Short mmCIF file of N, CA and C in Angstrom, two decimals:
data_model
loop_
_atom_site.label_atom_id
_atom_site.label_comp_id
_atom_site.label_asym_id
_atom_site.label_seq_id
_atom_site.Cartn_x
_atom_site.Cartn_y
_atom_site.Cartn_z
N MET A 712 88.43 101.30 105.26
CA MET A 712 87.70 101.48 103.78
C MET A 712 88.48 102.51 102.80
N ARG A 713 89.35 102.95 103.38
CA ARG A 713 90.53 103.92 102.52
C ARG A 713 91.20 102.72 101.99
N GLN A 714 91.65 101.47 102.30
CA GLN A 714 92.58 100.80 101.99
C GLN A 714 92.15 100.07 100.73
N ILE A 715 90.83 99.70 101.33
CA ILE A 715 90.14 98.64 100.28
C ILE A 715 89.86 99.71 99.16
N GLY A 716 89.09 100.89 98.76
CA GLY A 716 89.22 101.50 98.02
C GLY A 716 90.59 101.91 97.44
N ALA A 717 91.74 101.98 98.07
CA ALA A 717 92.69 102.32 97.19
C ALA A 717 93.19 101.00 96.04
N SER A 718 93.18 99.92 96.88
CA SER A 718 93.15 98.68 96.17
C SER A 718 92.58 98.51 94.97
N VAL A 719 91.17 98.61 95.29
CA VAL A 719 90.17 98.40 94.19
C VAL A 719 90.19 99.48 92.96
N GLY A 720 90.33 100.58 93.64
CA GLY A 720 90.36 101.69 92.84
C GLY A 720 91.83 101.34 91.78
N VAL A 721 93.11 101.25 92.21
CA VAL A 721 94.37 100.95 91.49
C VAL A 721 94.06 99.84 90.43
N ALA A 722 93.23 98.61 90.68
CA ALA A 722 93.16 97.34 90.33
C ALA A 722 92.40 98.07 88.70
N VAL A 723 91.13 98.79 89.53
CA VAL A 723 90.17 99.03 88.13
C VAL A 723 90.90 100.18 87.27
N LEU A 724 91.32 101.07 87.72
CA LEU A 724 91.97 102.02 86.79
C LEU A 724 93.09 101.40 86.18
N GLY A 725 94.04 100.48 86.69
CA GLY A 725 94.91 99.89 85.92
C GLY A 725 94.53 98.78 84.79
N SER A 726 93.60 98.29 85.28
CA SER A 726 92.63 97.32 84.21
C SER A 726 92.18 98.04 82.69
N SER A 727 91.74 99.37 83.41
CA SER A 727 91.24 100.21 82.40
C SER A 727 92.38 100.50 81.38
N LEU A 728 93.32 101.12 82.01
CA LEU A 728 94.38 101.43 81.26
C LEU A 728 95.05 100.42 80.17
N ASN A 729 94.90 99.16 80.75
CA ASN A 729 95.89 98.17 80.33
C ASN A 729 94.89 97.89 79.10
N SER A 730 93.37 97.57 79.19
CA SER A 730 92.52 97.31 78.18
C SER A 730 92.58 98.47 77.15
N ALA A 731 92.66 99.80 77.34
CA ALA A 731 92.64 100.78 76.48
C ALA A 731 93.96 100.77 75.80
N TYR A 732 95.28 100.54 76.39
CA TYR A 732 96.38 100.41 75.46
C TYR A 732 96.74 99.12 74.57
N ARG A 733 95.98 98.25 74.99
CA ARG A 733 95.85 96.85 74.01
C ARG A 733 94.92 96.94 72.86
N ASN A 734 93.93 98.07 73.10
CA ASN A 734 93.17 98.09 72.24
C ASN A 734 93.60 99.21 71.11
N ASN A 735 94.42 99.93 71.51
CA ASN A 735 94.86 100.79 70.56
C ASN A 735 96.19 100.44 69.88
N ILE A 736 96.85 99.54 70.57
CA ILE A 736 98.24 99.11 70.24
C ILE A 736 97.79 98.15 68.95
N ASP A 737 96.96 97.14 69.28
CA ASP A 737 96.75 95.92 68.51
C ASP A 737 96.96 96.01 66.87
N ASP A 738 96.06 97.19 66.69
CA ASP A 738 96.22 97.46 65.02
C ASP A 738 97.58 97.87 64.39
N ASP A 739 98.17 98.10 65.24
CA ASP A 739 99.81 98.77 64.77
C ASP A 739 100.89 97.84 64.74
N ILE A 740 100.61 96.66 65.35
CA ILE A 740 101.55 95.41 65.31
C ILE A 740 101.75 94.78 64.16
N PRO A 741 102.83 94.76 63.25
CA PRO A 741 103.46 94.55 62.51
C PRO A 741 103.00 92.76 62.47
N ALA A 742 102.37 92.33 61.39
CA ALA A 742 102.43 90.74 61.57
C ALA A 742 103.62 89.95 61.51
N ALA A 743 104.29 90.59 60.85
CA ALA A 743 105.63 89.91 60.58
C ALA A 743 106.47 89.77 61.58
N LEU A 744 106.32 90.36 62.98
CA LEU A 744 107.17 90.14 63.98
C LEU A 744 106.95 88.60 64.58
N PRO A 745 108.18 88.44 65.23
CA PRO A 745 107.75 87.07 65.83
C PRO A 745 106.87 87.27 66.92
N GLU A 746 106.15 86.17 67.48
CA GLU A 746 104.90 86.19 68.27
C GLU A 746 105.59 86.79 69.80
N LEU A 747 106.89 86.32 70.33
CA LEU A 747 107.09 86.70 71.32
C LEU A 747 107.26 88.53 71.55
N ALA A 748 107.69 89.21 70.33
CA ALA A 748 107.89 90.58 70.14
C ALA A 748 106.62 91.01 70.31
N GLN A 749 105.51 90.47 69.58
CA GLN A 749 104.40 91.00 69.44
C GLN A 749 103.67 90.92 70.85
N GLU A 750 103.96 89.98 71.66
CA GLU A 750 103.36 89.95 72.98
C GLU A 750 104.16 90.81 73.95
N ALA A 751 105.27 91.15 73.57
CA ALA A 751 106.15 92.32 74.44
C ALA A 751 105.48 93.53 74.21
N ILE A 752 105.13 93.82 72.95
CA ILE A 752 104.40 95.05 72.50
C ILE A 752 103.12 95.00 73.14
N ARG A 753 102.31 94.21 73.24
CA ARG A 753 100.95 94.45 73.97
C ARG A 753 100.95 94.39 75.45
N ASP A 754 102.25 93.65 76.05
CA ASP A 754 102.21 93.95 77.70
C ASP A 754 101.98 95.30 78.18
N ASN A 755 103.01 96.07 77.52
CA ASN A 755 103.23 97.52 78.31
C ASN A 755 104.03 98.39 77.23
N VAL A 756 104.13 99.32 77.55
CA VAL A 756 104.86 100.79 76.51
C VAL A 756 106.27 100.13 76.71
N ALA A 757 106.80 100.12 78.17
CA ALA A 757 108.18 99.65 78.06
C ALA A 757 108.40 98.61 77.21
N GLY A 758 107.69 97.41 77.20
CA GLY A 758 108.29 96.27 76.47
C GLY A 758 107.99 96.66 74.93
N ALA A 759 107.25 97.51 74.56
CA ALA A 759 107.22 97.92 72.71
C ALA A 759 108.40 98.71 72.60
N LEU A 760 108.82 99.65 73.59
CA LEU A 760 109.77 100.40 73.28
C LEU A 760 111.28 99.55 73.25
N ARG A 761 111.29 98.42 74.03
CA ARG A 761 112.50 97.67 73.92
C ARG A 761 112.56 96.72 72.57
N VAL A 762 111.23 96.62 72.06
CA VAL A 762 111.19 95.49 70.99
C VAL A 762 111.73 96.66 69.98
N ALA A 763 111.00 97.88 69.63
CA ALA A 763 111.16 98.75 68.69
C ALA A 763 112.98 99.14 68.69
N GLU A 764 113.38 99.02 69.70
CA GLU A 764 114.81 99.32 69.76
C GLU A 764 115.86 98.52 69.08
N LYS A 765 115.06 97.28 68.93
CA LYS A 765 116.09 96.04 67.96
C LYS A 765 115.33 96.11 66.75
N LEU A 766 114.60 96.89 66.32
CA LEU A 766 114.11 96.80 64.67
C LEU A 766 114.58 97.91 63.83
N PRO A 767 114.79 97.90 62.30
CA PRO A 767 115.17 98.82 61.49
C PRO A 767 114.61 100.06 62.06
N GLU A 768 115.27 101.28 61.57
CA GLU A 768 114.92 102.49 61.87
C GLU A 768 113.44 102.79 61.44
N ALA A 769 113.01 102.28 60.21
CA ALA A 769 111.70 102.74 59.74
C ALA A 769 110.70 102.08 60.51
N GLN A 770 110.77 101.00 61.09
CA GLN A 770 109.64 100.17 62.03
C GLN A 770 110.08 100.97 63.51
N GLU A 771 111.08 101.13 63.98
CA GLU A 771 111.45 101.52 65.20
C GLU A 771 110.69 102.51 65.55
N GLY A 772 110.52 103.69 64.45
CA GLY A 772 109.74 104.88 65.07
C GLY A 772 108.08 104.67 64.85
N THR A 773 107.75 103.86 64.13
CA THR A 773 106.26 103.60 63.85
C THR A 773 105.78 102.59 65.28
N ILE A 774 106.73 101.65 65.54
CA ILE A 774 106.04 100.86 66.95
C ILE A 774 106.10 102.19 68.01
N ALA A 775 107.40 102.43 68.18
CA ALA A 775 107.33 103.63 69.30
C ALA A 775 106.52 104.51 69.36
N ASP A 776 106.04 105.26 68.32
CA ASP A 776 105.05 106.51 68.33
C ASP A 776 103.81 105.95 68.56
N SER A 777 103.42 104.65 68.19
CA SER A 777 102.03 103.85 68.36
C SER A 777 102.10 103.33 69.83
N ALA A 778 103.03 102.73 70.21
CA ALA A 778 103.08 102.66 71.82
C ALA A 778 102.87 103.95 72.62
N ARG A 779 103.37 104.85 72.72
CA ARG A 779 103.45 106.14 73.11
C ARG A 779 102.02 106.21 73.11
N ASP A 780 101.59 106.68 71.75
CA ASP A 780 100.13 106.80 71.28
C ASP A 780 98.93 106.14 72.09
N ALA A 781 99.00 104.93 72.24
CA ALA A 781 98.33 104.03 72.76
C ALA A 781 98.29 104.01 74.31
N PHE A 782 99.63 104.33 75.10
CA PHE A 782 99.73 104.77 76.53
C PHE A 782 98.87 106.24 76.89
N VAL A 783 99.16 107.08 75.98
CA VAL A 783 98.19 108.35 76.08
C VAL A 783 97.19 108.26 75.92
N ALA A 784 96.86 107.48 75.07
CA ALA A 784 95.02 107.24 75.00
C ALA A 784 94.20 106.54 76.38
N GLY A 785 95.10 105.50 76.72
CA GLY A 785 94.70 105.06 77.75
C GLY A 785 94.78 105.80 79.19
N MET A 786 95.64 106.79 79.29
CA MET A 786 95.80 107.66 80.46
C MET A 786 94.50 108.39 80.24
N SER A 787 94.16 109.02 79.15
CA SER A 787 93.32 110.02 78.99
C SER A 787 91.87 109.59 79.31
N MET A 788 91.86 107.97 79.14
CA MET A 788 90.42 107.22 79.31
C MET A 788 90.38 107.48 81.04
N VAL A 789 91.55 106.80 81.52
CA VAL A 789 91.80 106.71 82.89
C VAL A 789 91.37 108.30 83.60
N SER A 790 91.98 109.38 83.10
CA SER A 790 91.67 110.87 83.57
C SER A 790 90.19 110.69 83.43
N LEU A 791 89.73 110.40 82.61
CA LEU A 791 88.19 110.73 82.60
C LEU A 791 87.26 109.89 83.48
N ILE A 792 87.67 109.07 83.59
CA ILE A 792 86.93 107.90 84.41
C ILE A 792 87.15 108.71 85.87
N CYS A 793 88.52 109.03 86.25
CA CYS A 793 88.45 109.62 87.40
C CYS A 793 88.00 111.13 87.79
N ALA A 794 87.80 111.94 86.61
CA ALA A 794 87.34 112.85 86.59
C ALA A 794 85.63 112.66 87.08
N GLY A 795 85.26 111.97 86.35
CA GLY A 795 83.61 111.39 86.50
C GLY A 795 83.25 110.95 87.83
N LEU A 796 84.13 110.06 88.30
CA LEU A 796 84.01 109.45 89.91
C LEU A 796 84.16 110.69 90.71
N ALA A 797 84.91 111.75 90.55
CA ALA A 797 85.38 112.99 91.22
C ALA A 797 83.71 113.66 91.40
N ALA A 798 83.45 113.77 90.11
CA ALA A 798 82.05 114.73 89.99
C ALA A 798 80.97 113.53 90.85
N VAL A 799 80.53 112.74 90.42
CA VAL A 799 79.72 112.02 91.26
C VAL A 799 79.70 111.72 92.66
N THR A 800 81.01 112.17 93.01
CA THR A 800 81.32 111.74 94.49
C THR A 800 81.13 113.35 95.27
N ALA A 801 81.31 114.35 94.58
CA ALA A 801 80.85 115.70 94.93
C ALA A 801 79.42 115.90 94.97
N ILE A 802 79.01 115.45 94.04
CA ILE A 802 77.34 115.41 94.14
C ILE A 802 76.86 114.81 95.26
N VAL A 803 77.27 113.71 95.42
CA VAL A 803 76.52 112.42 96.70
C VAL A 803 76.90 113.42 97.82
N VAL A 804 78.09 113.93 98.06
CA VAL A 804 78.48 114.56 99.29
C VAL A 804 77.66 115.77 99.57
N VAL A 805 77.42 116.54 98.38
CA VAL A 805 76.60 117.67 99.06
C VAL A 805 75.14 117.31 99.09
N ALA A 806 74.69 116.32 98.22
CA ALA A 806 73.28 115.57 98.65
C ALA A 806 73.03 115.27 100.19
N LEU A 807 74.18 114.67 100.58
CA LEU A 807 74.10 114.02 101.90
C LEU A 807 74.45 115.08 103.08
N LEU A 808 75.17 115.94 102.91
CA LEU A 808 75.58 116.91 103.95
C LEU A 808 74.50 117.43 104.84
N PRO A 809 74.49 117.37 106.16
CA PRO A 809 73.37 117.92 106.98
C PRO A 809 73.27 119.26 106.63
N ALA A 810 72.17 119.96 106.71
CA ALA A 810 71.86 121.26 106.68
C ALA A 810 72.46 121.91 107.40
N ARG A 811 72.92 123.40 107.43
CA ARG A 811 73.71 124.04 108.25
C ARG A 811 72.71 124.96 108.91
N ASP A 812 73.03 125.22 110.31
CA ASP A 812 72.15 126.29 111.01
C ASP A 812 72.47 127.68 110.34
N LYS A 813 71.71 128.31 110.13
CA LYS A 813 72.48 129.71 109.51
C LYS A 813 72.21 130.60 110.66
N THR A 814 71.88 130.60 111.77
CA THR A 814 72.05 131.52 112.70
C THR A 814 73.66 131.67 113.28
N PRO A 815 74.18 132.85 113.41
CA PRO A 815 75.33 132.84 113.76
C PRO A 815 75.36 132.33 115.55
N LEU A 816 76.58 132.02 115.77
CA LEU A 816 76.90 131.68 117.11
C LEU A 816 77.09 132.79 118.02
N LEU A 817 76.43 132.87 119.21
CA LEU A 817 76.87 133.96 120.00
C LEU A 817 78.35 133.77 120.77
N THR A 818 79.09 134.73 120.68
CA THR A 818 80.12 134.32 121.82
C THR A 818 79.80 134.83 123.18
N GLU A 819 80.66 134.47 124.09
CA GLU A 819 80.08 134.89 125.67
C GLU A 819 79.76 135.89 125.80
N SER A 820 80.75 137.04 125.35
CA SER A 820 80.10 138.30 125.48
C SER A 820 79.26 139.01 124.78
N ALA A 821 78.71 138.33 123.65
CA ALA A 821 77.68 139.00 122.72
C ALA A 821 76.46 138.27 123.46
N ARG A 822 76.04 137.77 124.41
CA ARG A 822 75.27 137.03 125.05
C ARG A 822 74.24 138.10 125.80
N PRO A 823 73.23 138.26 125.60
CA PRO A 823 72.63 139.01 126.88
C PRO A 823 72.89 138.84 128.24
N GLN A 824 73.06 139.72 128.98
CA GLN A 824 73.72 139.42 130.37
C GLN A 824 71.99 139.27 131.13
N ALA A 825 71.83 138.71 132.21
CA ALA A 825 70.72 138.25 133.01
C ALA A 825 70.55 139.41 133.76
N LYS A 826 69.65 139.88 133.93
CA LYS A 826 69.32 140.92 134.83
C LYS A 826 69.75 140.58 136.37
N ALA A 827 70.11 141.15 137.28
CA ALA A 827 70.09 140.77 138.55
C ALA A 827 69.00 140.59 139.18
N GLY A 828 68.70 139.73 140.00
CA GLY A 828 67.24 139.21 140.81
C GLY A 828 66.74 138.50 139.66
N SER A 829 66.81 137.99 138.55
CA SER A 829 66.25 137.23 137.72
C SER A 829 66.17 135.61 137.89
N THR A 830 65.38 134.89 138.01
CA THR A 830 65.16 133.62 138.06
C THR A 830 65.68 132.64 137.23
N THR A 831 65.75 133.48 135.93
CA THR A 831 65.94 132.59 134.88
C THR A 831 67.33 132.05 134.71
N PRO A 832 67.53 130.99 134.17
CA PRO A 832 69.17 130.73 134.44
C PRO A 832 69.73 131.08 132.93
#
C-alpha cells in the first residue's frame, strides 16, 4: 500500500503542479515566439529558462520571472493540497483509534500480595 500510495501521490501532485504551472505561464508567453519555444516554456521551468537565455535582455527577464512565478504558484498549490490531505488523515486517524484504557497498569511489585493460605489465584 505504501508503494502504491507513493506512486499515486507523486502522479497526482506532479500533475497538479504541471497544471498550475501551465495555467499561470500561458498568459505570459509572447505570441511572437516560435511554436517550439512556446512549447518549451509551457513544458517546464527549465525549458522556459533555456528559452529566456536566448532572447534579448528585456524579454529574457520577463519570461524567466514569469516561469519562476508560475512554478512557485504551482508549488504553493501542491503544498496546500498536501496540508489538506494531512489534516484529513489526522482527523480520520483520531476518529478510528481505539479508546485507551485509562486505568494505569500495575507493575509486579505494586500488585497486592495474596495472603498465605488464600485459595484465590
